[in-house]
Coordinates of C-alpha atoms and ligand atoms in Angstrom, one line a residue:
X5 CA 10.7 -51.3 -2.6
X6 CA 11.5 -54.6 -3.3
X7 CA 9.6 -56.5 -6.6
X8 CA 9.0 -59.8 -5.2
X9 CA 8.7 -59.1 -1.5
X10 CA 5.4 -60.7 0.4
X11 CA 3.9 -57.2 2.0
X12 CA 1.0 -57.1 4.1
X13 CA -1.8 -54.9 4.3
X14 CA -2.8 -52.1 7.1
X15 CA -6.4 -52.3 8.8
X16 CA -6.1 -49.0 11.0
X17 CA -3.1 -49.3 13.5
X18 CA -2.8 -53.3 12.6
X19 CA -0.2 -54.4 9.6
X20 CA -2.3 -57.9 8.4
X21 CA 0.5 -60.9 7.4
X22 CA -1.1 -63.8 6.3
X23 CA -1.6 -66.5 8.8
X24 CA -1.4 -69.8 6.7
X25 CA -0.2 -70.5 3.0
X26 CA -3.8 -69.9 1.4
X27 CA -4.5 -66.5 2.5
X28 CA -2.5 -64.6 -0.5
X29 CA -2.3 -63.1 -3.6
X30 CA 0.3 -64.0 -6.0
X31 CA 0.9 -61.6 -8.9
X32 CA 2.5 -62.9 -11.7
X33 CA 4.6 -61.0 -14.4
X34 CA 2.6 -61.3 -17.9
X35 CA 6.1 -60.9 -19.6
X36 CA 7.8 -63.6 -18.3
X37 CA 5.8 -65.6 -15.7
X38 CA 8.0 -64.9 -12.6
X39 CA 6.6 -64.1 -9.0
X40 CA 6.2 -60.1 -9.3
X41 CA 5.0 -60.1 -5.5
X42 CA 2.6 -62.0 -3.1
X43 CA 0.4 -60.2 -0.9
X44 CA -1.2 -61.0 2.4
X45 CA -4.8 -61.7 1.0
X46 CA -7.9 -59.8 3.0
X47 CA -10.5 -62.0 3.9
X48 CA -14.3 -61.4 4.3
X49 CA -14.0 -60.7 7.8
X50 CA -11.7 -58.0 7.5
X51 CA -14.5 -56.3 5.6
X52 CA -16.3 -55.6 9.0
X53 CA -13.3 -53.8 11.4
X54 CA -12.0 -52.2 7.7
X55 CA -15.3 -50.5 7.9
X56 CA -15.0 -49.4 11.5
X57 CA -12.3 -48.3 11.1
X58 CA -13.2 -46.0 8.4
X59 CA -16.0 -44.9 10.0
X60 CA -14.1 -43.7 13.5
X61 CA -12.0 -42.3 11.2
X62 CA -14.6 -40.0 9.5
X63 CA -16.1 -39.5 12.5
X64 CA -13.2 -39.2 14.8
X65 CA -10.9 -37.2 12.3
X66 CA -11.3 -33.3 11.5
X67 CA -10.9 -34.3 8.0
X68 CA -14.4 -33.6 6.6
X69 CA -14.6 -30.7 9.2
X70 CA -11.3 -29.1 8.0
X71 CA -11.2 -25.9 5.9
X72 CA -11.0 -26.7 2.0
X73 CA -7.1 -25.3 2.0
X74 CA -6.0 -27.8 4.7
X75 CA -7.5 -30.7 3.0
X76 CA -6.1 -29.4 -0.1
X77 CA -2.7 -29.3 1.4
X78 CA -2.3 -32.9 1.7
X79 CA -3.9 -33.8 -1.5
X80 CA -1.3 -31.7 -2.9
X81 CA 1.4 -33.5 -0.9
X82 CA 0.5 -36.7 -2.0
X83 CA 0.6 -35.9 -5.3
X84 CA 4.3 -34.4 -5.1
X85 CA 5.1 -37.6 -3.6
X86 CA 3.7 -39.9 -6.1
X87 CA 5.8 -37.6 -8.7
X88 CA 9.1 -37.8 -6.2
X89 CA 8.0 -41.8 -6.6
X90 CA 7.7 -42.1 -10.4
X91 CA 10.4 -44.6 -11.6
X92 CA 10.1 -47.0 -8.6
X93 CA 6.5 -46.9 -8.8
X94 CA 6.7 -47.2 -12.6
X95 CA 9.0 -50.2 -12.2
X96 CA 6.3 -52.1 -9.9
X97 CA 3.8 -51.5 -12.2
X98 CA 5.5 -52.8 -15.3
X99 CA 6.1 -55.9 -13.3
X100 CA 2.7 -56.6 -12.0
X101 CA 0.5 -55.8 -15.1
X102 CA 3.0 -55.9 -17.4
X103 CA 2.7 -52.3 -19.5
X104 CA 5.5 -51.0 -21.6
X105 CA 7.8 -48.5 -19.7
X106 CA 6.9 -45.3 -21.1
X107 CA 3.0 -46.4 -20.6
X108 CA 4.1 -46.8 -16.7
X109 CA 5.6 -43.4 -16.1
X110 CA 2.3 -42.4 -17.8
X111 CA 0.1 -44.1 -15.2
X112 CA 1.9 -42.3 -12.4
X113 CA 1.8 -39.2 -13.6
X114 CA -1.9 -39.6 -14.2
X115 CA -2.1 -40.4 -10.7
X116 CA 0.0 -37.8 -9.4
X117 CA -2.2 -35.3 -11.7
X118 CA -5.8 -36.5 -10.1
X119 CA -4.3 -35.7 -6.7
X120 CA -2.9 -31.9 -7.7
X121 CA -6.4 -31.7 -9.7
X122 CA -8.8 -32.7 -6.7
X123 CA -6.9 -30.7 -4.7
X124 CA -7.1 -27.5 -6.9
X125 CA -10.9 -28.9 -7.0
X126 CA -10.9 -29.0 -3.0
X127 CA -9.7 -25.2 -2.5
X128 CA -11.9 -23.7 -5.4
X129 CA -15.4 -25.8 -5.0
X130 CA -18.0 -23.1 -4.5
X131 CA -21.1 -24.5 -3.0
X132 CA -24.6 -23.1 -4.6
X133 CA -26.3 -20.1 -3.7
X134 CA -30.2 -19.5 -4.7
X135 CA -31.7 -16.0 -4.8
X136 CA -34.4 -15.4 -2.3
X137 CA -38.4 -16.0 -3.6
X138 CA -39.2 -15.2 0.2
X139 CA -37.9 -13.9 3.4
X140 CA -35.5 -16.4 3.4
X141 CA -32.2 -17.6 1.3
X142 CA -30.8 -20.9 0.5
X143 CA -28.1 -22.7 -0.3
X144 CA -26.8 -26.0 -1.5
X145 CA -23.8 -27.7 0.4
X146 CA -22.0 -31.0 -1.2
X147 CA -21.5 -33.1 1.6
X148 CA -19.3 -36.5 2.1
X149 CA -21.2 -39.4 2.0
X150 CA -19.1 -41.1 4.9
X151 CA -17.6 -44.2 3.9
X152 CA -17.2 -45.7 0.3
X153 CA -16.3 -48.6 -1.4
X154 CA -14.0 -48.1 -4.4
X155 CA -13.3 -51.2 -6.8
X156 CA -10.9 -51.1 -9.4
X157 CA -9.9 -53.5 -12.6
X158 CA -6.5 -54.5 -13.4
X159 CA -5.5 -53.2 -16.7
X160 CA -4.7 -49.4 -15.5
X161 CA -3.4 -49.7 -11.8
X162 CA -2.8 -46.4 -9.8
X163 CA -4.2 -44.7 -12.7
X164 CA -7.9 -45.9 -11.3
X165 CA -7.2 -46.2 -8.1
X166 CA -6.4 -42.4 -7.8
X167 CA -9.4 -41.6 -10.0
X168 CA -11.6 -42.7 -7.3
X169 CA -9.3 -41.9 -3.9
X170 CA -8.7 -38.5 -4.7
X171 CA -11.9 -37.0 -5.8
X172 CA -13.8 -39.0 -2.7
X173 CA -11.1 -38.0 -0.5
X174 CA -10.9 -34.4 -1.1
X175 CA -15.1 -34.5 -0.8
X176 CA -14.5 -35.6 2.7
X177 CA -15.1 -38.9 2.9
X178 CA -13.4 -42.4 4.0
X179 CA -12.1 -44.9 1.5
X180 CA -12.2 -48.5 1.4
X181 CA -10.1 -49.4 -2.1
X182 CA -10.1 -52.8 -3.5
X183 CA -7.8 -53.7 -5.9
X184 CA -8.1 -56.0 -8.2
X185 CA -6.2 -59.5 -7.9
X186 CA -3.9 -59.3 -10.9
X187 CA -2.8 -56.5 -9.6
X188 CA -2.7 -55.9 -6.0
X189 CA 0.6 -53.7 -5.1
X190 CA -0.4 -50.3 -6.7
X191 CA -2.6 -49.6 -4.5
X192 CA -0.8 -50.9 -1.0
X193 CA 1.8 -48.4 -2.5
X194 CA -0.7 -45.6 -2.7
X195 CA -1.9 -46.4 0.5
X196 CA 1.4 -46.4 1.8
X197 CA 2.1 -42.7 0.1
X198 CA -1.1 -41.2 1.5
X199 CA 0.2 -42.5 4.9
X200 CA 3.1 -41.0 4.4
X201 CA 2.0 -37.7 3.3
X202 CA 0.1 -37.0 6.3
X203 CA -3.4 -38.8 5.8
X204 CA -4.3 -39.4 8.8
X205 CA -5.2 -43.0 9.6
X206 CA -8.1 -45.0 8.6
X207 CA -9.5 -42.7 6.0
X208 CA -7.4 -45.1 3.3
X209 CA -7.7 -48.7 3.4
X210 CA -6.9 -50.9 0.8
X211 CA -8.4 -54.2 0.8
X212 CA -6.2 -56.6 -1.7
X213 CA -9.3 -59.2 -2.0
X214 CA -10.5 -61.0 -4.5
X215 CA -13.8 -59.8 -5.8
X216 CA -16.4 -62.4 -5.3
X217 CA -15.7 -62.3 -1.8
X218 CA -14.5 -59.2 -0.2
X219 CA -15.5 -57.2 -3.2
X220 CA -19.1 -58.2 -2.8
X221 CA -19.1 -58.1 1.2
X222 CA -17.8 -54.5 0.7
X223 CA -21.0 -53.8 -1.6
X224 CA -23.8 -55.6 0.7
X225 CA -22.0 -54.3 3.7
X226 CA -24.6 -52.0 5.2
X227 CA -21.9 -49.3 6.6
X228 CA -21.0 -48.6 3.0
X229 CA -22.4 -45.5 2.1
X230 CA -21.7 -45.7 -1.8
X231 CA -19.7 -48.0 -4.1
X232 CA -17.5 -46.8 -6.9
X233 CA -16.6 -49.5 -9.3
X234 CA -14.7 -49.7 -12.5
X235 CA -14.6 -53.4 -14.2
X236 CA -16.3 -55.4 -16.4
X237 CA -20.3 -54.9 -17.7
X238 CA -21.5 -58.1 -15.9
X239 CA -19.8 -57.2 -12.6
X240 CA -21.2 -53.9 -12.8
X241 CA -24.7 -55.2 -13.3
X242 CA -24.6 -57.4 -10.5
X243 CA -23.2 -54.7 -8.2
X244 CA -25.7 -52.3 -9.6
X245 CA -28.6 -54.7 -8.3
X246 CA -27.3 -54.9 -4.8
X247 CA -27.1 -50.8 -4.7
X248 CA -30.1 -50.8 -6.0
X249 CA -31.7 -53.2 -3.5
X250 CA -29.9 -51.1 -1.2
X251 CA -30.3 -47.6 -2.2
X252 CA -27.4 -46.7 -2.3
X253 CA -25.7 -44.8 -5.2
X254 CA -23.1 -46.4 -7.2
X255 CA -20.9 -45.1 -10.0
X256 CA -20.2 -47.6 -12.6
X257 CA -17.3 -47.3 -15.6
X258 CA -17.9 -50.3 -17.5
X259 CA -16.9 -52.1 -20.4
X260 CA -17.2 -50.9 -24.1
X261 CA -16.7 -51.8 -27.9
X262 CA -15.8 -48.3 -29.5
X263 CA -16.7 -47.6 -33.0
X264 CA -13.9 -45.7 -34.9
X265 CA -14.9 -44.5 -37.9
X266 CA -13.2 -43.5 -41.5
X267 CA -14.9 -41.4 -43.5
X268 CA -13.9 -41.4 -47.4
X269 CA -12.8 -37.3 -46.6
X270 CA -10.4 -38.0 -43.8
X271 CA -6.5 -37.5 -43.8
X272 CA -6.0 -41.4 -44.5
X273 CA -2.5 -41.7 -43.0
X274 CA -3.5 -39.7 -39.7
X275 CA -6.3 -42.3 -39.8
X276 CA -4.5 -44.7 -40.4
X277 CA -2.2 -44.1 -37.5
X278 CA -5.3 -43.2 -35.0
X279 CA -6.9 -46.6 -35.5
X280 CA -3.2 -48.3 -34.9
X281 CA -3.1 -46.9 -31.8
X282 CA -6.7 -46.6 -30.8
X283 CA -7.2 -50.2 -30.7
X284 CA -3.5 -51.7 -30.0
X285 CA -2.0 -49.1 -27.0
X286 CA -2.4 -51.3 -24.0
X287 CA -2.5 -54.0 -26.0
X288 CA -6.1 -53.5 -26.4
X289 CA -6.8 -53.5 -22.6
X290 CA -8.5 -50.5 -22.8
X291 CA -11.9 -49.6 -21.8
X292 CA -12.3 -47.1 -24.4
X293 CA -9.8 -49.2 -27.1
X294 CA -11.4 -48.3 -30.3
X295 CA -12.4 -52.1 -31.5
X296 CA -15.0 -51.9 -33.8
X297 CA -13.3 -49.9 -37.4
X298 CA -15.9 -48.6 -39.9
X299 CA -14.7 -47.6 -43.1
X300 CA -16.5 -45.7 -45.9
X301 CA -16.5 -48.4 -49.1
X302 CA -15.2 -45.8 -51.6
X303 CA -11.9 -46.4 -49.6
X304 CA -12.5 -49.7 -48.0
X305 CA -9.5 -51.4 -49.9
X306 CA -7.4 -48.9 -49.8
X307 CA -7.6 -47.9 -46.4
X308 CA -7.5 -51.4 -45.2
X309 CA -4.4 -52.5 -47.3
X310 CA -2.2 -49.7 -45.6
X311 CA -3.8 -50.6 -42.0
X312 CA -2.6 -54.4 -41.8
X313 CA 0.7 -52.6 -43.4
X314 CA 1.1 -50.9 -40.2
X315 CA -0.4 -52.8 -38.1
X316 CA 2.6 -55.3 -39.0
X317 CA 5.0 -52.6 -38.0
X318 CA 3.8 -52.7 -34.4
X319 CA 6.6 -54.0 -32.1
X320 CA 5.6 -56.5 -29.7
X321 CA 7.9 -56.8 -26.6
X322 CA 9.0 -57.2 -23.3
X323 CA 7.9 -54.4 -21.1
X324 CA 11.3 -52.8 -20.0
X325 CA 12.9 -52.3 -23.8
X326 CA 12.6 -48.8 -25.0
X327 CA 11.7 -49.7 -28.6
X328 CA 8.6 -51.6 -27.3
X329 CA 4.8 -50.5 -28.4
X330 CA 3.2 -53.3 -27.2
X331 CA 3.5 -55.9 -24.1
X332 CA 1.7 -58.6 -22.7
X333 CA -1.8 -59.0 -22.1
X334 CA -2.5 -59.2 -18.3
X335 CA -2.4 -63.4 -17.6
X336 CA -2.5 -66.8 -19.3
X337 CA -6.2 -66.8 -18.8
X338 CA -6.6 -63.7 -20.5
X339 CA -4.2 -64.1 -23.1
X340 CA -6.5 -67.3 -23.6
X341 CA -9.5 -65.9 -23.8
X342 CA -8.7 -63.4 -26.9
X343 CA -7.2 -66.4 -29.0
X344 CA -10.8 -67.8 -28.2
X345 CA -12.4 -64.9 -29.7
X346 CA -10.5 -64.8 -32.7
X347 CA -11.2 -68.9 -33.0
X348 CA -14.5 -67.6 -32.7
X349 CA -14.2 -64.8 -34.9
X350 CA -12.9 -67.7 -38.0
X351 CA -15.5 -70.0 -37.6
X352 CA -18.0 -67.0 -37.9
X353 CA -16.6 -66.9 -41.1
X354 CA -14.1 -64.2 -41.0
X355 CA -10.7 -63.5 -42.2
X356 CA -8.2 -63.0 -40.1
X357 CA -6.0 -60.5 -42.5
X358 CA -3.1 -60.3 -39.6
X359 CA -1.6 -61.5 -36.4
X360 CA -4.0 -64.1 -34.9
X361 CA -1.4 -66.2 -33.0
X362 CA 1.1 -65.5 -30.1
X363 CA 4.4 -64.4 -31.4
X364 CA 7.1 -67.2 -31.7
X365 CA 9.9 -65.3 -30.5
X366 CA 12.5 -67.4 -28.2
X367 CA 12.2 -63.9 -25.7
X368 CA 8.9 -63.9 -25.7
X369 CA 8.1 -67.9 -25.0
X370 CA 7.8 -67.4 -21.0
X371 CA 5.0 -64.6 -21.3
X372 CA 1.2 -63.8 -22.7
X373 CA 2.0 -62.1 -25.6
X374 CA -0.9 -61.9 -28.3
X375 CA 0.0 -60.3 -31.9
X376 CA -1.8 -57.4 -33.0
X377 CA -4.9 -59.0 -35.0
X378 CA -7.2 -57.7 -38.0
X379 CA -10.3 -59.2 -38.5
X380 CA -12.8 -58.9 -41.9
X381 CA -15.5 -60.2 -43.7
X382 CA -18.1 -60.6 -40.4
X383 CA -21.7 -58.6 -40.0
X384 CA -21.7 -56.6 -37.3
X385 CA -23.9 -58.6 -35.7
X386 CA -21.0 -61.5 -35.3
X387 CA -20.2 -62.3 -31.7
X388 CA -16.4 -61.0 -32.4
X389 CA -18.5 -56.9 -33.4
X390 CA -20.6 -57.2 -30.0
X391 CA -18.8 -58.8 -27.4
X392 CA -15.7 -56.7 -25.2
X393 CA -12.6 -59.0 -26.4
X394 CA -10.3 -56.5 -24.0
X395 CA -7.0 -57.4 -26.3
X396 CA -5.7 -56.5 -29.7
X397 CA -8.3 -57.9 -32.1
X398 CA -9.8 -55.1 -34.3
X399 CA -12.7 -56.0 -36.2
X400 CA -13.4 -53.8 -39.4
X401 CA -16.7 -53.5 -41.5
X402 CA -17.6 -51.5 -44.4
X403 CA -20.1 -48.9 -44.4
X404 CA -22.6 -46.7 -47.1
X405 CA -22.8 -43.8 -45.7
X406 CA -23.7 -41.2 -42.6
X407 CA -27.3 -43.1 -41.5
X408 CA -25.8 -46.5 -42.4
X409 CA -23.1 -45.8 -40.3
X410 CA -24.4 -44.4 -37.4
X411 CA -26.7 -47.3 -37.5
X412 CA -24.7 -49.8 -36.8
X413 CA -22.4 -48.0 -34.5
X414 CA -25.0 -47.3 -32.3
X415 CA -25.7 -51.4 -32.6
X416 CA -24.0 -52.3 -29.4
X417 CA -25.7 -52.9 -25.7
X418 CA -22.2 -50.7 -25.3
X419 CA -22.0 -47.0 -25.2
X420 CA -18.6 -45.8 -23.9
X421 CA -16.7 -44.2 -26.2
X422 CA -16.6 -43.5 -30.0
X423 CA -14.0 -41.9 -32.5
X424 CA -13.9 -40.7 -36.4
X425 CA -11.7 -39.5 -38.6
X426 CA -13.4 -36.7 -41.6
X427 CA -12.1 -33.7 -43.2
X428 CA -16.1 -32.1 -42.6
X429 CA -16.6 -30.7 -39.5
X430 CA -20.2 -29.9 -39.6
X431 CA -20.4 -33.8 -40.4
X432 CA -18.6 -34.4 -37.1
X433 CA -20.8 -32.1 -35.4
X434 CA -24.0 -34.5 -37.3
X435 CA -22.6 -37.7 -36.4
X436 CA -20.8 -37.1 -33.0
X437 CA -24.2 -36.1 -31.8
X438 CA -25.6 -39.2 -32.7
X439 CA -23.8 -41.4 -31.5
X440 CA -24.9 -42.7 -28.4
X441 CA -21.3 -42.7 -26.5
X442 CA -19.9 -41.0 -23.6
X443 CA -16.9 -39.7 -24.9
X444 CA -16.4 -39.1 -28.8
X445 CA -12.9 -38.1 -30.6
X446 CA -12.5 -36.3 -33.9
X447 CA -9.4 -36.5 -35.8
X448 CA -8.1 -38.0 -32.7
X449 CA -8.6 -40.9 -30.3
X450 CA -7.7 -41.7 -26.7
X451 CA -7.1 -38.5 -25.6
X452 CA -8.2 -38.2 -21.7
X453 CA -8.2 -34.9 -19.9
X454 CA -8.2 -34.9 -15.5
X455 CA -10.8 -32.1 -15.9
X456 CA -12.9 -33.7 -18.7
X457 CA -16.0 -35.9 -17.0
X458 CA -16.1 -39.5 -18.5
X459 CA -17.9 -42.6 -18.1
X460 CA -20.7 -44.4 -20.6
X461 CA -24.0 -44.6 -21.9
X462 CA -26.1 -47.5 -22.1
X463 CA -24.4 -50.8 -20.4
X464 CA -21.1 -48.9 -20.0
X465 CA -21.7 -47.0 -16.9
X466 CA -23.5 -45.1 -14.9
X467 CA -22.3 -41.5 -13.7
X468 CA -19.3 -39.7 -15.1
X469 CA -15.6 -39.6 -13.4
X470 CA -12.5 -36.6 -13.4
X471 CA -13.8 -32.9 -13.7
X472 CA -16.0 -31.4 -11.5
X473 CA -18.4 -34.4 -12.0
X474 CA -15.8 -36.1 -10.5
X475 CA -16.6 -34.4 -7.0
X476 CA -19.9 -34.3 -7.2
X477 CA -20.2 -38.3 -7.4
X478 CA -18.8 -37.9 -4.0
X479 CA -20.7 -35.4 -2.4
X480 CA -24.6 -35.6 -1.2
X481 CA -26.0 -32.2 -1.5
X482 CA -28.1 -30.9 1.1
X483 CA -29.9 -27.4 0.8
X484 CA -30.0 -24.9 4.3
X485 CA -32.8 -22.5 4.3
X486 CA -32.0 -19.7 6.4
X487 CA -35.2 -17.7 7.1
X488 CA -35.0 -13.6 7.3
X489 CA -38.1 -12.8 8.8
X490 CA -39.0 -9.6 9.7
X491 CA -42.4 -10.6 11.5
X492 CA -43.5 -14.0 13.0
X493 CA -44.2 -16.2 10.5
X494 CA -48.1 -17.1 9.6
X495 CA -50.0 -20.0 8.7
Ligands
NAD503 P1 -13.9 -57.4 -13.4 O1 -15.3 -56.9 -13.5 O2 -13.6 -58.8 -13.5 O3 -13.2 -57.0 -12.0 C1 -13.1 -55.6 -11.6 C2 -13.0 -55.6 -10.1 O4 -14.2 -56.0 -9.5 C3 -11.9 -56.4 -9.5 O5 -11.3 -55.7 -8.4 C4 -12.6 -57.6 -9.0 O6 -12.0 -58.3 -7.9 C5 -13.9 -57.0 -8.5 N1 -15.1 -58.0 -8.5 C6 -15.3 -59.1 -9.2 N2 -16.5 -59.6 -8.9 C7 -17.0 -58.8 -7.9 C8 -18.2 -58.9 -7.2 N3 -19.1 -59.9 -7.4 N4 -18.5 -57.9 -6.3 C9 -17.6 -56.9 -6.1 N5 -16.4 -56.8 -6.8 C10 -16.1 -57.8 -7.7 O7 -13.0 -56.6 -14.5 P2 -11.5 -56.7 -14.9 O8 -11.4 -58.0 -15.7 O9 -10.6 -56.5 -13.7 O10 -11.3 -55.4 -15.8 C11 -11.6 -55.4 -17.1 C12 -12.9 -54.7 -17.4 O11 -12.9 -53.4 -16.8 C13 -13.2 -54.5 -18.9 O12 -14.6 -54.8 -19.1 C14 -13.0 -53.0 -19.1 O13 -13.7 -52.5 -20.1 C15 -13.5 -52.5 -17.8 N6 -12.9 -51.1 -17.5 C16 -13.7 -50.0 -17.6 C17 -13.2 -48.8 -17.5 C18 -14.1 -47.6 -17.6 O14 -13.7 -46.5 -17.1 N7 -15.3 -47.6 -18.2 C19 -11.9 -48.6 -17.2 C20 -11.1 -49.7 -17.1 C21 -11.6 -51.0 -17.3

């Protein structure tokens, strides 16, 4: 595999190369602003034979028809051979979205992990069975929808794309996967393994679009069944009201603005550490980055001097060095857009208690580094407490106690994820159930589990990824009566 070769995509038996100098993609690396690879671009009217072909291929192919073992087998075998693939794969990813090393190998093996998952999911999934209340039984069947649209951000490549193939795949169904254009290879390269692995054609077709084009021609395209999308809240609301007009079901895993919470109980330097890394890992390109800290008063100072301690500590990097906890964020734009929140964030009136600039290291001058940044002194109802700022800005804000802090945690059109740190575990139980979030951590933050569902409440999502939910976002269910009559039936 080659970093900065131009690849093309595959529509069925076809390979696409672009035709003129327009029709590409060009991904840059956030660490140092070289060419990481250009890629033949797909165009709007691709969107049409990509969806034949997917739908001769679920037609055509015994995939859907095969028996759950056989379909299981090459889920299995593409997930060996994204594991055989784990350092090359890693590498491309570093250079296209520009994670640290270690966070690469991790996106891999996630992806890997869906496949061996979905396939264990594939070869178990028992289908419903209801007692008889007559002379008949029934039973409930999860059937493939036929072909789906999956759409995926930028900021965890492979990682998303396999959440989505593998759990539609292993329902049955065909996939049309578009990346996003920051970073387009992951997925060619998935596509490419599936290929490999014995997928037969056309049931896998990645689309490397942009999204206001082939993005929305794949959701208004009336031979997509479903959409599966992951992104931002105002993308998913406009996809959701072309579903809707539609009828057709979507799953949406949108943005958030996680509280993570400190009571004045907790283990203050495990808290400490949590919040570190719940809101800088990724460089705060998380979803689920914990960017909202509420700390009890009794310990506000305290708890808040020993936070911009460590957050100070954090090494900011390039990518490919070992002793690196942070990288870039994902492009100049973006890295633009953060320093605008925190210029928004001081004029609000806050303080900004660290970071708050791009490093001014001579290594780093090329790329779209952002330092990790503390914010105080703002309401939560400041702009910088509502809004996704998708980087590593943490705002924090005092609270009272349990009401006063559920209160304003659960002030946010956002409802993904949510995290606190407490010695009390029947107050954990109290507040976690209040919380209006999709996922909640205790004394922990971030974790993510293949056979845990997640997705959000309120204008984070709709439906609920990985698990067994996972499947059944995939799967239509149709009930069979089968009637056991012993004499004619009457009126
Ligand atoms: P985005 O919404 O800009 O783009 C996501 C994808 O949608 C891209 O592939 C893009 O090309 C496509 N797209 C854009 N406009 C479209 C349209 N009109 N029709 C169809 N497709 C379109 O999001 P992003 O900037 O790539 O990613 C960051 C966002 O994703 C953040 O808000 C983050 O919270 C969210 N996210 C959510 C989860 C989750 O699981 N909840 C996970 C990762 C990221």
């Amino acid at each position: 595999m080659n970093a900065s070769s131009h690849k093309p995509f595959r529509l069925g038996a076809d390979w696409r190369h672009s035709q003129d100098g327009d029709a590409v993609i060009t991904s840059i690396n956030p660490a140092d602003g070289s060419v990481a690879c250009i890629v033949t671009r797909a165009l709007p009217r691709d969107v049409d034979a990509a969806v034949a072909i997917a739908w001769d291929a679920f037609q055509r192919q015994p995939w859907r028809k095969l028996r759950p073992d056989q379909r299981a087998a090459t889920l299995y075998e593409i997930g060996r051979r994204l594991a055989a693939e784990r350092e090359p794969l890693a590498r491309l990813q570093m250079i296209d979205s520009g994670k640290p090393w270690k966070e690469c190998l991790n996106m891999v093996d996630s992806a890997a992990g869906h496949f061996r998952y979905y396939a264990a999911v594939c070869e178990t999934w028992q289908n419903e069975m209801t007692s008889p209340r007559g002379e008949y039984f029934s039973m409930a069947l999860a059937e493939p929808f036929g072909v789906i649209a999956a759409i995926t951000p930028w900021n965890s490549p492979i990682m998303n794309e396999a959440q989505k193939a593998a759990p539609a795949l292993a329902a049955g169904n065909a996939v049309l996967l578009k990346p996003s254009e920051e970073t387009p290879q992951l997925a060619l390269e998935l596509a490419r393994i599936c290929a490999e692995a014995g997928l037969p054609e056309g049931l896998l077709t990645v689309l490397p679009g942009h999204g206001e084009d082939v993005g929305a021609a794949l959701v208004r395209h009336p031979g997509v069944r479903m959409v599966s999308f992951t992104g931002g809240t105002e993308t998913g609301r406009a996809i959701g009201g072309i579903a809707g007009q539609r009828l057709i079901p979507v799953g949406l895993e949108l943005g958030g603005k996680s509280p993570h919470i400190v009571f004045d109980d907790a283990d203050l330097d495990r808290a400490v550490a949590g919040v570190v890394s719940g809101i800088f890992g990724s460089a705060g390109q998380s979803c689920v980055a914990g960017s909202r800290l509420f700390v009890q008063k009794s310990i506000y100072g305290r708890f808040m001097e020993a936070l911009v301690a460590r957050t100070r500590q954090v090494r900011v990097g390039l990518p490919d060095d070992p002793a690196t906890q942070m990288g870039p964020l994902v492009s100049r734009a973006h890295r633009d857009k953060v320093a605008g929140y925190v210029d928004i964030g001081r004029a609000e009136g806050g303080r900004v208690l660290v970071g708050g600039a791009a490093p001014d290291r001579a290594e780093l001058a090329n790329g779209w580094f952002y330092l990790p940044t503390v914010i105080d002194g703002l309401g939560n109802g400041a702009r910088v407490c509502q809004e996704e700022i998708f980087g590593p800005v943490l705002v924090a804000l005092p609270f009272d106690d349990e009401d006063d802090v559920i209160q304003q945690a659960n002030d946010t059109p956002f409802g993904l994820a949510a995290g606190m740190w407490t010695g009390d575990y029947a107050r954990a139980w109290r507040v976690a159930r209040e919380i209006e979030a999709g996922s909640v951590w205790i004394n922990t933050y971030k974790q993510s589990h293949i056979a845990t569902p997640f997705g959000g409440f309120k204008a984070s999502g709709i439906g609920r990824e990985k698990g067994l939910h996972g499947l059944r976002l995939y799967s239509q269910v149709k009930s069979l009566y089968w009637g056991m009559h012993n004499q004619p039936m009457g009126l």
